[in-house]
XYZ file of C-alpha atoms in Angstrom:
274
model
C 57.694 6.222 -46.708
C 55.279 8.953 -47.943
C 57.811 12.016 -48.101
C 55.525 13.429 -46.231
C 54.666 11.520 -43.288
C 56.733 9.148 -41.727
C 58.945 9.456 -44.230
C 60.904 6.280 -44.360
C 63.560 6.516 -47.469
C 64.830 10.543 -47.279
C 66.300 12.590 -44.651
C 65.663 15.111 -42.081
C 66.325 18.583 -40.547
C 67.436 20.052 -37.637
C 70.323 20.428 -35.156
C 72.072 16.752 -33.943
C 72.338 16.134 -30.402
C 74.716 16.313 -27.566
C 76.038 13.350 -27.655
C 76.896 12.881 -23.895
C 75.278 10.789 -21.087
C 72.187 9.032 -21.753
C 69.152 7.991 -19.928
C 67.023 4.438 -20.875
C 63.554 4.831 -22.698
C 59.895 3.963 -22.159
C 58.531 2.263 -24.566
C 55.069 0.186 -24.437
C 56.816 -2.631 -23.390
C 57.663 -1.405 -19.945
C 53.552 -1.278 -18.684
C 53.362 -5.035 -19.790
C 57.155 -5.989 -18.071
C 55.728 -4.039 -14.781
C 51.843 -6.069 -15.414
C 53.978 -9.563 -14.659
C 56.211 -9.257 -12.840
C 55.034 -6.402 -10.410
C 50.678 -6.545 -9.777
C 49.985 -10.016 -9.263
C 50.246 -8.958 -5.733
C 47.519 -5.971 -6.406
C 45.472 -8.149 -8.681
C 44.937 -10.692 -5.793
C 44.530 -7.528 -3.604
C 41.290 -5.992 -5.560
C 39.033 -9.565 -5.452
C 39.041 -8.929 -1.579
C 37.557 -5.378 -0.916
C 35.553 -2.352 -2.990
C 38.308 0.395 -4.200
C 41.051 -1.750 -5.207
C 40.671 -0.520 -8.949
C 41.358 1.975 -8.631
C 44.229 1.684 -5.897
C 45.494 -0.183 -8.216
C 45.618 1.884 -11.181
C 46.481 4.642 -8.647
C 49.908 3.169 -8.145
C 50.445 1.902 -11.431
C 50.490 5.697 -12.888
C 52.108 6.713 -9.953
C 54.423 4.442 -10.231
C 55.140 5.354 -14.416
C 55.496 8.848 -13.046
C 58.319 8.246 -10.439
C 59.965 6.218 -13.474
C 59.501 9.359 -15.618
C 60.950 11.981 -13.743
C 63.962 9.841 -13.583
C 64.272 10.375 -17.197
C 63.278 14.220 -17.621
C 59.582 12.755 -18.631
C 55.937 14.367 -16.912
C 53.589 11.509 -17.668
C 49.941 13.504 -16.939
C 47.281 12.048 -14.990
C 45.771 10.985 -18.219
C 47.394 8.389 -18.983
C 46.003 6.501 -16.451
C 43.500 4.959 -18.439
C 45.914 4.136 -20.677
C 48.028 2.579 -19.022
C 45.667 0.512 -17.290
C 43.678 -0.845 -20.342
C 47.802 -1.836 -21.879
C 48.797 -3.254 -18.848
C 45.160 -5.359 -18.684
C 44.628 -5.867 -22.114
C 46.356 -7.675 -24.602
C 43.186 -10.981 -24.917
C 44.601 -11.596 -20.692
C 47.266 -13.340 -22.260
C 49.829 -10.051 -22.687
C 49.940 -11.896 -26.810
C 51.716 -9.846 -29.184
C 51.400 -9.925 -32.311
C 54.827 -9.722 -34.859
C 54.337 -7.725 -37.889
C 54.701 -10.668 -41.200
C 57.558 -10.366 -43.222
C 58.814 -12.727 -46.045
C 61.874 -13.642 -45.287
C 64.210 -13.158 -48.483
C 67.937 -14.356 -48.067
C 70.245 -14.809 -44.621
C 73.320 -14.168 -43.815
C 75.708 -16.124 -41.289
C 79.090 -16.895 -40.314
C 80.224 -19.695 -38.006
C 76.194 -19.959 -37.029
C 76.084 -16.406 -36.343
C 73.414 -14.381 -38.226
C 75.131 -11.381 -39.677
C 71.668 -9.737 -40.824
C 68.250 -10.374 -42.625
C 67.155 -9.473 -46.100
C 63.181 -9.634 -45.414
C 60.513 -8.421 -47.454
C 57.836 -6.300 -45.927
C 54.152 -6.198 -47.112
C 52.363 -3.076 -47.904
C 50.323 -1.848 -43.842
C 48.815 0.718 -42.305
C 50.869 2.700 -39.831
C 49.702 4.511 -36.745
C 52.702 6.838 -35.916
C 53.430 10.213 -35.082
C 56.754 12.813 -35.798
C 57.914 14.289 -33.276
C 61.264 16.286 -31.432
C 61.925 17.647 -28.504
C 65.016 18.525 -26.057
C 66.967 14.870 -26.331
C 66.089 11.975 -28.570
C 64.604 10.147 -25.143
C 62.324 12.381 -24.193
C 61.086 12.111 -27.648
C 60.389 8.329 -27.881
C 58.139 8.598 -25.050
C 56.415 11.649 -25.894
C 55.731 9.570 -28.586
C 54.737 6.201 -26.752
C 52.635 8.168 -24.720
C 50.298 9.634 -28.084
C 50.510 5.867 -29.669
C 49.297 4.397 -26.329
C 46.546 6.466 -25.860
C 45.440 6.071 -29.319
C 45.499 1.619 -28.905
C 43.496 2.230 -25.847
C 40.461 3.339 -27.482
C 41.185 6.852 -27.694
C 40.376 6.657 -31.419
C 37.270 7.070 -33.569
C 36.168 2.772 -32.508
C 36.148 3.079 -29.461
C 38.551 -0.219 -28.849
C 40.992 -1.231 -27.202
C 43.065 -2.449 -30.480
C 45.487 -4.484 -29.995
C 49.876 -4.934 -28.916
C 51.702 -5.674 -32.074
C 55.373 -5.999 -32.167
C 58.159 -4.332 -33.284
C 57.044 -0.369 -32.605
C 59.532 0.795 -34.940
C 61.242 4.762 -34.791
C 62.436 6.377 -37.541
C 65.902 8.034 -37.080
C 67.454 9.926 -39.491
C 70.831 11.076 -39.839
C 73.547 13.657 -41.913
C 74.634 12.287 -45.637
C 78.380 10.250 -43.443
C 76.247 9.153 -40.711
C 77.818 10.262 -38.287
C 74.935 12.797 -36.778
C 71.297 11.918 -35.512
C 69.472 13.964 -35.923
C 66.391 14.907 -32.645
C 63.315 14.195 -35.002
C 62.181 11.152 -35.194
C 59.054 9.403 -36.000
C 57.316 6.135 -33.721
C 55.357 3.803 -35.071
C 52.364 1.071 -34.572
C 51.492 -1.994 -36.736
C 47.628 -1.846 -37.278
C 46.935 -5.668 -36.147
C 45.366 -7.513 -39.365
C 42.164 -7.020 -38.283
C 42.596 -2.824 -38.556
C 44.275 -3.033 -42.049
C 42.058 -2.576 -43.937
C 39.177 0.224 -42.101
C 42.038 1.429 -39.599
C 40.418 3.691 -36.952
C 41.310 7.498 -37.082
C 43.316 8.939 -33.769
C 41.393 11.568 -31.886
C 44.966 12.887 -31.382
C 45.303 15.141 -34.427
C 49.745 14.272 -33.784
C 48.953 10.032 -34.560
C 48.250 9.788 -38.425
C 47.532 6.320 -40.020
C 50.430 5.970 -43.374
C 50.011 3.086 -45.781
C 52.958 2.835 -46.024
C 54.810 0.520 -49.325
C 55.939 -2.496 -49.854
C 59.582 -2.627 -48.368
C 63.089 -4.360 -48.439
C 64.622 -4.169 -45.744
C 68.877 -5.398 -44.128
C 68.365 -6.320 -40.471
C 70.759 -6.935 -37.634
C 70.069 -7.611 -34.348
C 71.598 -6.217 -31.196
C 70.878 -6.363 -27.532
C 71.199 -3.002 -24.810
C 70.400 0.320 -25.056
C 69.512 2.577 -27.745
C 70.525 6.047 -27.874
C 72.562 8.312 -29.656
C 75.355 7.029 -28.925
C 74.463 3.322 -29.793
C 72.327 3.975 -32.740
C 74.842 5.187 -34.657
C 76.940 2.290 -33.854
C 75.156 -0.151 -35.249
C 74.327 1.923 -38.016
C 78.073 1.927 -38.519
C 78.797 -1.999 -38.312
C 76.093 -2.691 -40.807
C 77.271 -0.790 -43.194
C 80.534 -1.987 -43.153
C 79.317 -6.000 -42.455
C 76.346 -5.291 -44.822
C 79.108 -3.377 -47.858
C 76.472 -2.422 -50.072
C 76.310 1.527 -49.599
C 74.679 2.244 -53.702
C 71.584 0.217 -52.579
C 70.127 1.024 -49.267
C 69.404 4.842 -48.289
C 71.990 6.196 -46.527
C 69.969 9.084 -44.272
C 67.034 7.350 -42.990
C 67.342 4.105 -40.881
C 64.929 1.724 -38.429
C 65.026 0.803 -34.829
C 62.994 -1.738 -33.970
C 62.421 -3.021 -30.469
C 60.571 -6.271 -29.454
C 61.543 -6.426 -25.899
C 61.397 -4.263 -22.379
C 64.296 -2.559 -21.830
C 64.678 -2.954 -18.479
C 65.472 -6.840 -19.903
C 68.575 -8.359 -18.918
C 68.919 -9.672 -22.422
C 67.735 -7.560 -25.207
C 66.594 -7.793 -29.176
C 66.738 -4.347 -31.109
C 67.059 -4.702 -34.843
C 68.518 -2.145 -37.257
C 66.934 -2.114 -40.130
C 68.840 -0.481 -43.490
C 65.934 0.137 -46.309
C 66.544 -0.833 -50.259
C 66.535 2.327 -52.520
C 63.122 1.912 -54.167
């Protein structure tokens, strides 16, 4: 994408991370999982007496602060409102609109899909490029800023709605042996906001119009960290066998499901050169 913004077709800088033990990621969908699985009792209580709504909001915030500390991330108190918004919105049905694409080719073997070739149209994305001490911290802090943007901290003053996947642009060395710590977290704006995207109140979150792309995608499960991402990139490179067609130092990790789920749905995307 735009070399000055999300840079989906160029490499990044910075030092490669240590491939030591990794913590799991906190994502927007963890919030919804908590709402669906653990909030039903407290929402019933909210109807029985005054003050319960505030108690529920505090419970959500404390939950996220406790979880985040285990990942060396601090969740500030001003995240209480975005957490509440994301938990209770999505039209009350926790619906998530998928980023639209056109399937061009599917390659399978013995009934298993090895990869898909997709066309994604030009579209607006809200994105933030961030670099923290660890990859997981970068993802967490980036997501929190995106959460604030979705949840009314934008020039429209409205909740914008959830879309999937949330994508992370990662950059590697040319030989794909090292992944740089700087990442870009991006959120696809729903169709009703594509023509006139609301601007973020946080200047770190920028609206980018990404050009149309051809992406070669492969699904994988399990956690997403430096080790697993590098492994997935290497696996995809071997399976795809198109070294001169795709960008060699910038990739996309697409996340569709709650990382705590028993069955995870992630994808690695290789981008065709323009």
